[in-house]
Coordinates of C-alpha atoms and ligand atoms in Angstrom, one line a residue:
X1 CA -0.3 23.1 0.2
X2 CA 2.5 21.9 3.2
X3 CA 4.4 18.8 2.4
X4 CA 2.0 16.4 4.1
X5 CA -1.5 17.3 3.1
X6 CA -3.0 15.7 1.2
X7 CA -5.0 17.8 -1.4
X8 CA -8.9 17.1 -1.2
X9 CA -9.1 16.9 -4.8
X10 CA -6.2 14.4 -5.1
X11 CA -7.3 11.0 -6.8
X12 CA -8.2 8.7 -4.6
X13 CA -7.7 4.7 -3.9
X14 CA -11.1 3.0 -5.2
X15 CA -13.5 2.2 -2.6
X16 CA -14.2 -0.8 -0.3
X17 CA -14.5 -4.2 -0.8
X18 CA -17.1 -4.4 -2.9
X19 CA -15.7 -2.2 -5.6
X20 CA -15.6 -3.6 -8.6
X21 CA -12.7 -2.4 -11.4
X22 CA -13.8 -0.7 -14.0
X23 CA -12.6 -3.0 -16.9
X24 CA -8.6 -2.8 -18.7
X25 CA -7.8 1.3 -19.2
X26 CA -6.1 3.0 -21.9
X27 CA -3.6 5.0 -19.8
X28 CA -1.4 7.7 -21.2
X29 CA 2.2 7.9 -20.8
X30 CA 2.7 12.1 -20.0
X31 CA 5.8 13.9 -20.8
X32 CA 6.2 17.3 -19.7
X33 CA 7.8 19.5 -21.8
X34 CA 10.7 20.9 -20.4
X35 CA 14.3 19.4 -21.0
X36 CA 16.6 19.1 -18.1
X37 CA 19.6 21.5 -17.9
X38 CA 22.0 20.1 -19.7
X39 CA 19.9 17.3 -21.5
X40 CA 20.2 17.1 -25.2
X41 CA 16.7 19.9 -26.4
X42 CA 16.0 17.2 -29.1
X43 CA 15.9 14.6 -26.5
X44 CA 12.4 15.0 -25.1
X45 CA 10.3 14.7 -28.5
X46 CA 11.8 11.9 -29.2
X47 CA 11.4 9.8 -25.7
X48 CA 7.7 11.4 -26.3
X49 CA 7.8 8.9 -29.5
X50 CA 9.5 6.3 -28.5
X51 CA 7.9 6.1 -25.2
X52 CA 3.8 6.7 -27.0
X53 CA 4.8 3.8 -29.4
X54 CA 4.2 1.7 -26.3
X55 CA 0.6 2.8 -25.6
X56 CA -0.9 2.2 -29.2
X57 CA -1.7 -1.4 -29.0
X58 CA -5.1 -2.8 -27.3
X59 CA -4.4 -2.9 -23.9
X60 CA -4.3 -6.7 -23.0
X61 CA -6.4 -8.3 -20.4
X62 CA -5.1 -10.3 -17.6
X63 CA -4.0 -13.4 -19.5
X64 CA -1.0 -16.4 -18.8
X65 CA 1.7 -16.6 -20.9
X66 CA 1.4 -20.1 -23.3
X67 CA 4.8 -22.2 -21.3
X68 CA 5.9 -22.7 -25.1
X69 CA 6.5 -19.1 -25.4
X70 CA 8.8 -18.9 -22.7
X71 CA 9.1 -15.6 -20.9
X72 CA 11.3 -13.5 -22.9
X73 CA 10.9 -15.1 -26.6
X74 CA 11.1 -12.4 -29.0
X75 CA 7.9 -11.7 -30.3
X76 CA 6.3 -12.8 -27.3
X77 CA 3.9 -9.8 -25.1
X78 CA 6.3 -10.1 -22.0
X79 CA 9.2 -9.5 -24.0
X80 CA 8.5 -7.0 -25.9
X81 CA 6.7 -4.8 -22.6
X82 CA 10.3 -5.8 -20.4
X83 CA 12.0 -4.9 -23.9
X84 CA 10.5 -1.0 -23.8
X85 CA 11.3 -0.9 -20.3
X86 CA 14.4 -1.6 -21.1
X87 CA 14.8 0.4 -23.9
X88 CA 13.5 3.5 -22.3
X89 CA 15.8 3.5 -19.4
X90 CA 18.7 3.1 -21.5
X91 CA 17.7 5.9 -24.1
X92 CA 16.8 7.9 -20.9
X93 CA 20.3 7.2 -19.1
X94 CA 22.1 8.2 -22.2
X95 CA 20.0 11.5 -22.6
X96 CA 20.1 12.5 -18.8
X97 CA 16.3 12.3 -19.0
X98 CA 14.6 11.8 -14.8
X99 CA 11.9 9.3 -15.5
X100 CA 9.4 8.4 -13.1
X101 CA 7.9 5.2 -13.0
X102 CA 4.2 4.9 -12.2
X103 CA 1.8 2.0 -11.3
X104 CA -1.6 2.5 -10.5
X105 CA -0.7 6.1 -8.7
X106 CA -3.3 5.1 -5.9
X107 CA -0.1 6.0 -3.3
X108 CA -0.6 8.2 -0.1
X109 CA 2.6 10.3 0.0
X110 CA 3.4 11.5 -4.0
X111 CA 6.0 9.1 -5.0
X112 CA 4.1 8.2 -8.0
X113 CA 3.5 11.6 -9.6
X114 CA 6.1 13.5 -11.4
X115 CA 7.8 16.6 -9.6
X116 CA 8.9 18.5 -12.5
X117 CA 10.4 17.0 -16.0
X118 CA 10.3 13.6 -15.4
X119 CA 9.3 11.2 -17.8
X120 CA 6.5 8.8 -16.9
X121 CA 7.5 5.8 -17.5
X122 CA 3.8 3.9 -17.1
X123 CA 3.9 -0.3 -15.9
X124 CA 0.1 -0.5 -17.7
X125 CA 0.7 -2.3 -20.5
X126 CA 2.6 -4.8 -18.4
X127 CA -0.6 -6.5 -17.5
X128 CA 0.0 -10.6 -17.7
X129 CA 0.4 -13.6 -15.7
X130 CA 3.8 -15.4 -16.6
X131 CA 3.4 -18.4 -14.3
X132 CA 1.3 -20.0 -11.5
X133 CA 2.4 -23.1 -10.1
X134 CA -0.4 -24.7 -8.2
X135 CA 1.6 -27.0 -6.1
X136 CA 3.7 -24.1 -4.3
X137 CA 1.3 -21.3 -5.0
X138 CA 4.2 -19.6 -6.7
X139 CA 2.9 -16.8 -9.3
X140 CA 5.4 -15.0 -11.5
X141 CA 3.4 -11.7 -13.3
X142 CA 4.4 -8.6 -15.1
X143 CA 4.4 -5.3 -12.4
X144 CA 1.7 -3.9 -13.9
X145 CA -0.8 -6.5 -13.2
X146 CA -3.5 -5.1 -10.9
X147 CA -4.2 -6.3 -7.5
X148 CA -7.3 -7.2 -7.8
X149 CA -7.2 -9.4 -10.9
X150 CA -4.6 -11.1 -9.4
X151 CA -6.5 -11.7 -6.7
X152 CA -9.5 -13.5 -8.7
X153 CA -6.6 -15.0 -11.0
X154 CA -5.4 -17.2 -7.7
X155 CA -8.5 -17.4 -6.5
X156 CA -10.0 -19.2 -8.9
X157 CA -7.0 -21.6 -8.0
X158 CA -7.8 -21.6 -4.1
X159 CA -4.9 -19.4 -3.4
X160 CA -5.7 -15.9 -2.5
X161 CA -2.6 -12.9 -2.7
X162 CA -0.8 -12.2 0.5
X163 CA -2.0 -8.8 0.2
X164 CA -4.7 -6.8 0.1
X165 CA -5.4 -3.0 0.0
X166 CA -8.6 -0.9 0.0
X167 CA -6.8 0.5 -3.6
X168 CA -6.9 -2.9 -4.7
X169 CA -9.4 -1.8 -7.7
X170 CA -6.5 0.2 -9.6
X171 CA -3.0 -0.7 -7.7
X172 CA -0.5 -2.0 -9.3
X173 CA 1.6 -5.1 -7.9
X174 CA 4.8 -3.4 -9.4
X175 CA 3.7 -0.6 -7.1
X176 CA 2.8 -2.3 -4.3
X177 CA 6.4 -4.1 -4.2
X178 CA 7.8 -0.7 -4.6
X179 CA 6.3 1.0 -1.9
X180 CA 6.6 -2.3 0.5
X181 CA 2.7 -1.7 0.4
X182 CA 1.2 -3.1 4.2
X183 CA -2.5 -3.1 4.1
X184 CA -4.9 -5.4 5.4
X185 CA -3.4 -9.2 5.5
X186 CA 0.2 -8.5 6.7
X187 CA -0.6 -9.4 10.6
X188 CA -1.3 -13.2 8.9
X189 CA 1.1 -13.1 5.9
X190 CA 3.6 -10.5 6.7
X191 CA 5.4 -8.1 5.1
X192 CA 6.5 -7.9 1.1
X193 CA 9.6 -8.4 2.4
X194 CA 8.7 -12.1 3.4
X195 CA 6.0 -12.9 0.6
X196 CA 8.0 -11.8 -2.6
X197 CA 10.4 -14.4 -3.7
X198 CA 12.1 -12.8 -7.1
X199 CA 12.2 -9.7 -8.7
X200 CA 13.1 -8.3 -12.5
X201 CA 13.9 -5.3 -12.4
X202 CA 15.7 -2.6 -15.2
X203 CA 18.4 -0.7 -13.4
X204 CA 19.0 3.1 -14.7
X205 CA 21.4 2.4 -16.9
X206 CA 18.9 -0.2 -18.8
X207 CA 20.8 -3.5 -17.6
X208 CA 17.8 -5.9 -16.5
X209 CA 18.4 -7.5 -13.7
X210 CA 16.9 -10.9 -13.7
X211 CA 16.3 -12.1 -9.8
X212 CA 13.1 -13.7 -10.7
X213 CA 13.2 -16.5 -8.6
X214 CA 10.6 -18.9 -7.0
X215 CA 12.8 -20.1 -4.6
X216 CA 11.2 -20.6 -1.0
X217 CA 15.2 -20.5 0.0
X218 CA 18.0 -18.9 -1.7
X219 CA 20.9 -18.8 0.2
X220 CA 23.4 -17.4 -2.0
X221 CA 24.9 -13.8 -1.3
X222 CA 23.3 -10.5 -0.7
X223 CA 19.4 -10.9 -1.4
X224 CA 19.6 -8.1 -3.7
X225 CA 15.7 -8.0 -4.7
X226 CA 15.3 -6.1 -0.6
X227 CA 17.2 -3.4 -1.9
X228 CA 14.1 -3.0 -4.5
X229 CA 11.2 -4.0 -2.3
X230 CA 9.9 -0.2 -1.0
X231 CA 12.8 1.7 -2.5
X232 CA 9.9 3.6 -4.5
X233 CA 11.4 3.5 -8.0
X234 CA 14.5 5.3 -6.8
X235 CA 16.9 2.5 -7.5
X236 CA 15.2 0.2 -10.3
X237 CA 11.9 -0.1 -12.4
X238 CA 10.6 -3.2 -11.2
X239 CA 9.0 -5.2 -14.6
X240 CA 8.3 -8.5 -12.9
X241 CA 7.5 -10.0 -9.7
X242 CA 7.7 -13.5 -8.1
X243 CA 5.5 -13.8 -5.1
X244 CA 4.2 -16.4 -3.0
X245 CA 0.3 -16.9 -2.6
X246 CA -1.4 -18.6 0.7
X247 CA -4.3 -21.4 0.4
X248 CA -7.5 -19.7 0.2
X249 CA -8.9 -20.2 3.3
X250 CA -12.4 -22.5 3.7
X251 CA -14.0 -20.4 6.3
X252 CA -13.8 -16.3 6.7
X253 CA -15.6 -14.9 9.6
X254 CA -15.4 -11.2 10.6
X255 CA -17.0 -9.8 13.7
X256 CA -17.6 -5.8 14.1
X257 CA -17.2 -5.0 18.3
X258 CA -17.8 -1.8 19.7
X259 CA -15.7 -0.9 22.8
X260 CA -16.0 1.2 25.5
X261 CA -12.4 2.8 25.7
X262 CA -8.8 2.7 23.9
X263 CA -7.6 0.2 27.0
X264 CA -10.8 -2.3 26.8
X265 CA -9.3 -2.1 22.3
X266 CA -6.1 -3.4 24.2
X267 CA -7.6 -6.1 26.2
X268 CA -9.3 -7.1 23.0
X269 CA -6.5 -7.6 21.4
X270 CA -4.8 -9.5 23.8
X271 CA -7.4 -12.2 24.5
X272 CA -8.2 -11.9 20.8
X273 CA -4.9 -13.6 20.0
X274 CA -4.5 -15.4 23.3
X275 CA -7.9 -17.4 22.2
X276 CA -8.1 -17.4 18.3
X277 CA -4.5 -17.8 18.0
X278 CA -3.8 -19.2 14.4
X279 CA -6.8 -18.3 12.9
X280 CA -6.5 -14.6 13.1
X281 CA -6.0 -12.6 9.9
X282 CA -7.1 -9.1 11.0
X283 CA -7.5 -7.2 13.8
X284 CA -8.5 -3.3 12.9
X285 CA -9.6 -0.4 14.9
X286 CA -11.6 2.7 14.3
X287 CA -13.2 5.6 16.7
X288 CA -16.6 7.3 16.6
X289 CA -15.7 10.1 14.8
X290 CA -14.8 7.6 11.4
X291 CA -17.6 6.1 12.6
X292 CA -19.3 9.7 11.8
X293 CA -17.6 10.3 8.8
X294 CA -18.4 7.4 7.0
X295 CA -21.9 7.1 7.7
X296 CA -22.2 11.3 7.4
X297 CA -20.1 11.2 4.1
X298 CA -20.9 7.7 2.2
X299 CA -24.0 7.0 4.0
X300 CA -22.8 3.9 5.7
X301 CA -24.5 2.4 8.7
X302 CA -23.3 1.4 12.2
X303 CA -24.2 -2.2 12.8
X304 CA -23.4 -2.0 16.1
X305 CA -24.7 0.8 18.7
X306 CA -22.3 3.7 19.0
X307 CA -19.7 3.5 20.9
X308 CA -16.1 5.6 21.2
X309 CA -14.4 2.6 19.6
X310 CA -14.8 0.1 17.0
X311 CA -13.5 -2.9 16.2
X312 CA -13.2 -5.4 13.2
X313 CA -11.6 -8.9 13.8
X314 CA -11.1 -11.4 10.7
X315 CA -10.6 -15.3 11.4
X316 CA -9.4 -17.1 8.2
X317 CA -9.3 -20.6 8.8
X318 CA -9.6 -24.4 7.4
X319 CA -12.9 -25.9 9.1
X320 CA -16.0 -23.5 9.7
X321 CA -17.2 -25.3 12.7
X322 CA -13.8 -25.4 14.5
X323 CA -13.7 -21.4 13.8
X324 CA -16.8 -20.6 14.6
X325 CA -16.3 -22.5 17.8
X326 CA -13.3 -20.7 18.9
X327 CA -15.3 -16.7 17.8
X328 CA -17.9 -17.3 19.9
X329 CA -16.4 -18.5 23.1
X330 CA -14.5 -15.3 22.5
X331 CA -17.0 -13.3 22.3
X332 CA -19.1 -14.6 25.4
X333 CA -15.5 -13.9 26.8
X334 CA -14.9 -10.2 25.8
X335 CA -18.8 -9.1 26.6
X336 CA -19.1 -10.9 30.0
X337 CA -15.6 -9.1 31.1
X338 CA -17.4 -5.6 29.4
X339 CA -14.5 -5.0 27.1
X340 CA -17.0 -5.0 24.4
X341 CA -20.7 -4.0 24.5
X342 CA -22.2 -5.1 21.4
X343 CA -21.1 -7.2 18.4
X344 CA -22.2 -8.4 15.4
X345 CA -20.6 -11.8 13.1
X346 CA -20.4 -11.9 9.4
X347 CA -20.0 -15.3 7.7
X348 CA -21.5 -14.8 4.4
X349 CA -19.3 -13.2 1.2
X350 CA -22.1 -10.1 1.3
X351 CA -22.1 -8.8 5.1
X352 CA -18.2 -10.1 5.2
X353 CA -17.7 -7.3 2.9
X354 CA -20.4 -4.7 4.3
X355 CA -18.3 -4.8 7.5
X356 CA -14.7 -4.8 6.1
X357 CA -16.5 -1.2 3.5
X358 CA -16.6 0.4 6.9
X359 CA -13.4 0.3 7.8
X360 CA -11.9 0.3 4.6
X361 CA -14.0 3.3 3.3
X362 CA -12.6 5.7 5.9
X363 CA -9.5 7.5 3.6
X364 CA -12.6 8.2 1.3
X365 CA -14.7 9.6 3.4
X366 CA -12.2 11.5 4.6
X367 CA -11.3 13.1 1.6
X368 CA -15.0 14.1 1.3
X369 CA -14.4 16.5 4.3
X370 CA -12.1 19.2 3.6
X371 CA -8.3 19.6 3.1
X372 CA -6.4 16.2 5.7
X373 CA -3.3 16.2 7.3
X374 CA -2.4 12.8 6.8
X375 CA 0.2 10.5 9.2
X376 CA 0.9 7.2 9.1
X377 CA 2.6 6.1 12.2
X378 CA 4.1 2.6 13.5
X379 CA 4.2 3.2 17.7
X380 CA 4.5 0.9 20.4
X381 CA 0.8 -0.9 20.6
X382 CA -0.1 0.9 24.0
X383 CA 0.5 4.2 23.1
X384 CA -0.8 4.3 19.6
X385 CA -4.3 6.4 20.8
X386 CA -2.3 9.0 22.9
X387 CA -1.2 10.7 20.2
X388 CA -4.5 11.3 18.9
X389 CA -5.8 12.0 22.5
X390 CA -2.9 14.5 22.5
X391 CA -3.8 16.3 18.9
X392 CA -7.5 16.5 20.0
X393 CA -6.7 19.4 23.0
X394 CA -3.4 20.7 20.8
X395 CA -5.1 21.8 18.4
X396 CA -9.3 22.4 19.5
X397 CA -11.1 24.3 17.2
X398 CA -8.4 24.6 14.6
X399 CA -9.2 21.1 13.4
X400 CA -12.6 20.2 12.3
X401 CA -11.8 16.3 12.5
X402 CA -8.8 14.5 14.3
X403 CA -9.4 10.9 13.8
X404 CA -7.3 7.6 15.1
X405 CA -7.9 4.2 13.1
X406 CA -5.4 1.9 11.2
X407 CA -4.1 -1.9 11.5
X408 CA -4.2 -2.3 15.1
X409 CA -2.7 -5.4 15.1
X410 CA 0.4 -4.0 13.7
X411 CA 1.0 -1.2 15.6
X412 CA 0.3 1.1 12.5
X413 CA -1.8 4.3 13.5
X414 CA -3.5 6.5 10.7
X415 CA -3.9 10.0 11.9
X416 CA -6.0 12.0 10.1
X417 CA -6.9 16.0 10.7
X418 CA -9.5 17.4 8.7
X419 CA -10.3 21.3 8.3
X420 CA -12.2 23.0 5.9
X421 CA -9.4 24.7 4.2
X422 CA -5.2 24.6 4.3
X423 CA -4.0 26.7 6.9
X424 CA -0.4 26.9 7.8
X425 CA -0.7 27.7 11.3
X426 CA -2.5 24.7 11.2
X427 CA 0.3 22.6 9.3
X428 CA 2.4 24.4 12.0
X429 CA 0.8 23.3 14.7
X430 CA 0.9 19.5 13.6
X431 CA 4.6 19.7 12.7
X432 CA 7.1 18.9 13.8
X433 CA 5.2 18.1 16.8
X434 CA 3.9 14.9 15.8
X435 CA 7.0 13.6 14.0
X436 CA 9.0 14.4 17.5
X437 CA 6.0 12.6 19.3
X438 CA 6.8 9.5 17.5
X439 CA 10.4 9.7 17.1
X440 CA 10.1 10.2 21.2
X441 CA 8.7 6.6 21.1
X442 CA 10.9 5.3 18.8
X443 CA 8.4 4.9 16.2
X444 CA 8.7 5.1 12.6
X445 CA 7.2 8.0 10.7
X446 CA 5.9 6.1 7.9
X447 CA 4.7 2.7 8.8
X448 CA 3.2 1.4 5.1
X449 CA 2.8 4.4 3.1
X450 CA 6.7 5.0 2.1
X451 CA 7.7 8.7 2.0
X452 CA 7.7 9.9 -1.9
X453 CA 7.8 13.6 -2.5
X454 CA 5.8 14.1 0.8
X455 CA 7.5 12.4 3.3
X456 CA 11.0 12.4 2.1
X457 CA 12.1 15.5 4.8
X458 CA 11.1 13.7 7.6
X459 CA 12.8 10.4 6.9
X460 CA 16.0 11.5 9.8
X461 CA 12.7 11.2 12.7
X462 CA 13.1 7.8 12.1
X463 CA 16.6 6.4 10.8
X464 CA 20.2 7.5 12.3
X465 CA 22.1 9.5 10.1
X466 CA 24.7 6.6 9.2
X467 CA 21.7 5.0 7.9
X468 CA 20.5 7.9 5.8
X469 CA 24.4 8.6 4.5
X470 CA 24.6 4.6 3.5
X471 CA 20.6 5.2 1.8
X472 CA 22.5 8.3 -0.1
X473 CA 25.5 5.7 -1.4
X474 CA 23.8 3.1 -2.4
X475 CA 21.4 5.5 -4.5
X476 CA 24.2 7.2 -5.5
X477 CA 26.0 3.6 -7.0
X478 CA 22.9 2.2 -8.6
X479 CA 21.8 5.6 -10.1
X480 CA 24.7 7.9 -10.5
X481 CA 23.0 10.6 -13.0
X482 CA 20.0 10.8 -10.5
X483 CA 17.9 10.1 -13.3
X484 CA 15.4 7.5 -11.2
X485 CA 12.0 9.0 -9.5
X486 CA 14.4 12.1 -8.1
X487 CA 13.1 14.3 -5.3
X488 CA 11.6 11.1 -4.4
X489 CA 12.4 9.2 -1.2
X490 CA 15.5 10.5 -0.2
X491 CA 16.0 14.3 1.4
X492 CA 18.0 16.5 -0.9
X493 CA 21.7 16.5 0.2
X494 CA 22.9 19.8 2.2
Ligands
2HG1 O1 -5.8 7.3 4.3 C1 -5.1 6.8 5.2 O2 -4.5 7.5 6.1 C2 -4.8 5.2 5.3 C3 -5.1 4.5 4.0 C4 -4.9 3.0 4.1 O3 -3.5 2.7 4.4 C5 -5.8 2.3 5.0 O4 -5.4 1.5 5.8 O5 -7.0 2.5 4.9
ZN2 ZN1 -3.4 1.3 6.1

């Protein structure tokens, strides 16, 4: 299997919107049983031990922290989960054992998944709410909290989480801040690197470094927790996270568009922002062959007539009648000018969430059709269906699906090639060409999906090799026995 295929039998992020988690899991914490070269042969069992301790209790439901407790009082659940962090890394540092730290492992390119001997060090048992302050929307949780309880957590407060991710069901928010996860909201809330505020986070050598903050501004010195934010376990474990949650918004609409061509998408887009201007919150695309996929694989329907391009617009807003104002006088505008041909408008909670499962239920039904060649490319907003365009007569027959959808509004393009079975001359085909495509448009290889094991060759497309050799030091000064995620992130020095 090449370096970035995915493998069809690869675990997948949970389904659409509408999925709903399947309840608090036990999860193991694996250790593979094969010491390091010069680790101490003793070592290993032992870690096994200590590190197994940690999954016998119940594992805890989301739940907030009694204020009398205090975060890190002996005794109290926080604590004592930071505490095993802690501990692990040390006795790991000291025994030169890799350990690799895992959230939810719902990630695209392998950085969660252990290469050879690492340890799994597992954030699952890190599951509670420390804080929520409901004047800021401030809310201070444990990294193993998943997304989508969090998401209920606030909502039930009128705040919703700045993010949100198809793998919402079983992601990790330690995991999302480690892999600078984008997903749907970041064209309204922007990126991790805005939204989180303070981080904890247990260097390799065990120190804990306490930058758990809920500071709107915080002006003193190097803003350290960046370093952290996307650096995929490679230069900290990240046990706690400070993040800052919108209002919830009154009124959602979403309207599904079918367009004619990749330049009418463009003019969309354009008059889309030009005439909803602050109310937008998400503006996706799709083309007729996800369209085929989804409905041939998960049995989903059109509700539009087929077209070569879809669209999906989200308005999140304070006053329905103001909103819905603004949608349609955009809409009269995009069909009278034929940029769109047919639309449909969700308002209610249940077809809100139909049309958001079609988009968002793509990477599954993908995965449904074979062995995918998976890209996920930032490019300059104009050219992002030309590559796909381009791959469609590269590579004809040899490809049973080349498919172009993705966050439109951010310029993020997921490429997908599907064929029934791995083939190198395939692989071949599709790289290094479409790495040099994008680097020839000064795009970025990996818009939201980090690199990991997968990715980590292909990092120099992208970043100038005094970037990479600075990357390599500071790696190098936070993590000098390489013990962190290794293999991960970084290519392996020459
Ligand atoms: O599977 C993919 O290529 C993209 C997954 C995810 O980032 C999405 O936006 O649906
Ligand atoms: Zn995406």
């Amino acid at each position: 299997m090449g370096p970035g295929v995915q493998d069809p039998r690869a675990r997948q992020p949970s389904g659409g919107r509408g999925h709903q988690p399947s309840g608090p899991q036990r999860r193991l914490l694996l250790v593979l049983p094969c010491p390091r070269g010069d680790a101490d042969p003793g070592a290993l069992p032992r870690a096994a031990a200590a590190l197994l301790r940690g999954v016998r209790g119940r594992p805890g439901r989301l739940r907030t922290h009694h204020p009398r407790q205090g975060r890190h009082r002996p005794g109290g659940a926080g604590g004592v989960q930071r505490g095993l962090a802690e501990n692990r890394a040390r006795y790991c540092h000291e025994r030169n054992l890799a350990v690799n730290p895992q959230g939810g492992n719902t990630g695209m390119v392998g950085g969660s998944v252990p290469v050879f001997d690492e340890i799994i060090l597992s954030t699952a048992l890190m599951n509670q709410v420390i804080s929520f302050h409901g004047v800021s929307g401030i809310l201070v949780c444990q990294a193993g909290c998943i997304l989508e309880e969090l998401s209920r957590y606030v909502e039930e407060r009128d705040f919703i989480m700045p993010l949100d991710l198809g793998a919402k069901g079983s992601c990790h928010i330690g995991g999302n801040v480690a892999t600078n996860a984008g997903g749907l909201r970041f064209l309204r809330y922007g990126s991790l690197h805005g939204t989180v505020l303070g981080l904890e986070v247990v260097l390799a050598d065990g120190t804990v470094l306490n930058c758990l903050t809920s500071l709107r501004k915080d002006n003193t010195g190097y803003d350290l927790k960046q370093l952290f934010i996307g650096s995929e376990g490679t230069l900290g474990v990240i046990t706690a996270v400070s993040i800052l949650c919108p209002p919830k918004p009154r009124a959602v609409n979403v309207a599904f568009l079918g367009c004619p061509g990749f330049a009418e998408v463009l003019q969309t887009f354009s008059t889309c922002k030009g005439m909803l201007g602050e109310i937008l919150s998400a503006f996706e695309f799709m083309d007729a062959e996800c369209m085929q996929l989804v409905g041939h694989h998960l049995g989903l329907v059109s509700p539009v007539q087929e077209s070569p391009f879809y669209v999906l617009i989200e308005t999140s807003g304070s006053r329905a009648g103001h909103d819905a104002e603004k949608l349609s006088s955009f809409l009269e505008h995009v069909l009278d000018f034929g940029l769109v041909t047919d639309g449909t408008l969700a308002t209610d909670q249940r077809r809100v969430k139909m049309l958001w499962a079609l988009r968002e239920r793509i990477t599954e039904a993908l995965s449904r059709d074979g062995c995918v060649y998976k890209y996920d490319i930032s490019l300059p907003v104009e050219r992002l269906y030309d590559l796909v365009s381009d791959l469609r007569a590269r590579l004809g027959p040899q490809a049973k699906h080349v498919v172009g959808y993705g966050h439109l509004g951010d310029g993020n393009l997921h490429l997908n090639v599907t064929a029934e079975a791995f083939s190198a001359s395939l692989l071949g085909a599709l790289e290094p060409y479409v790495y040099e495509w994008t680097a020839g448009q000064q795009g970025s290889v990996s818009a939201e999906h980090g690199l990991g094991f997968k990715k980590k060759d292909v990092l120099s497309y992208s970043k100038p090799p005094a970037a990479l050799q600075l990357m390599q030091q500071l790696k190098a000064l936070l993590d000098p026995k390489g013990i962190l995620n290794p293999y991960k992130t970084l290519p392996a020095r020459a």
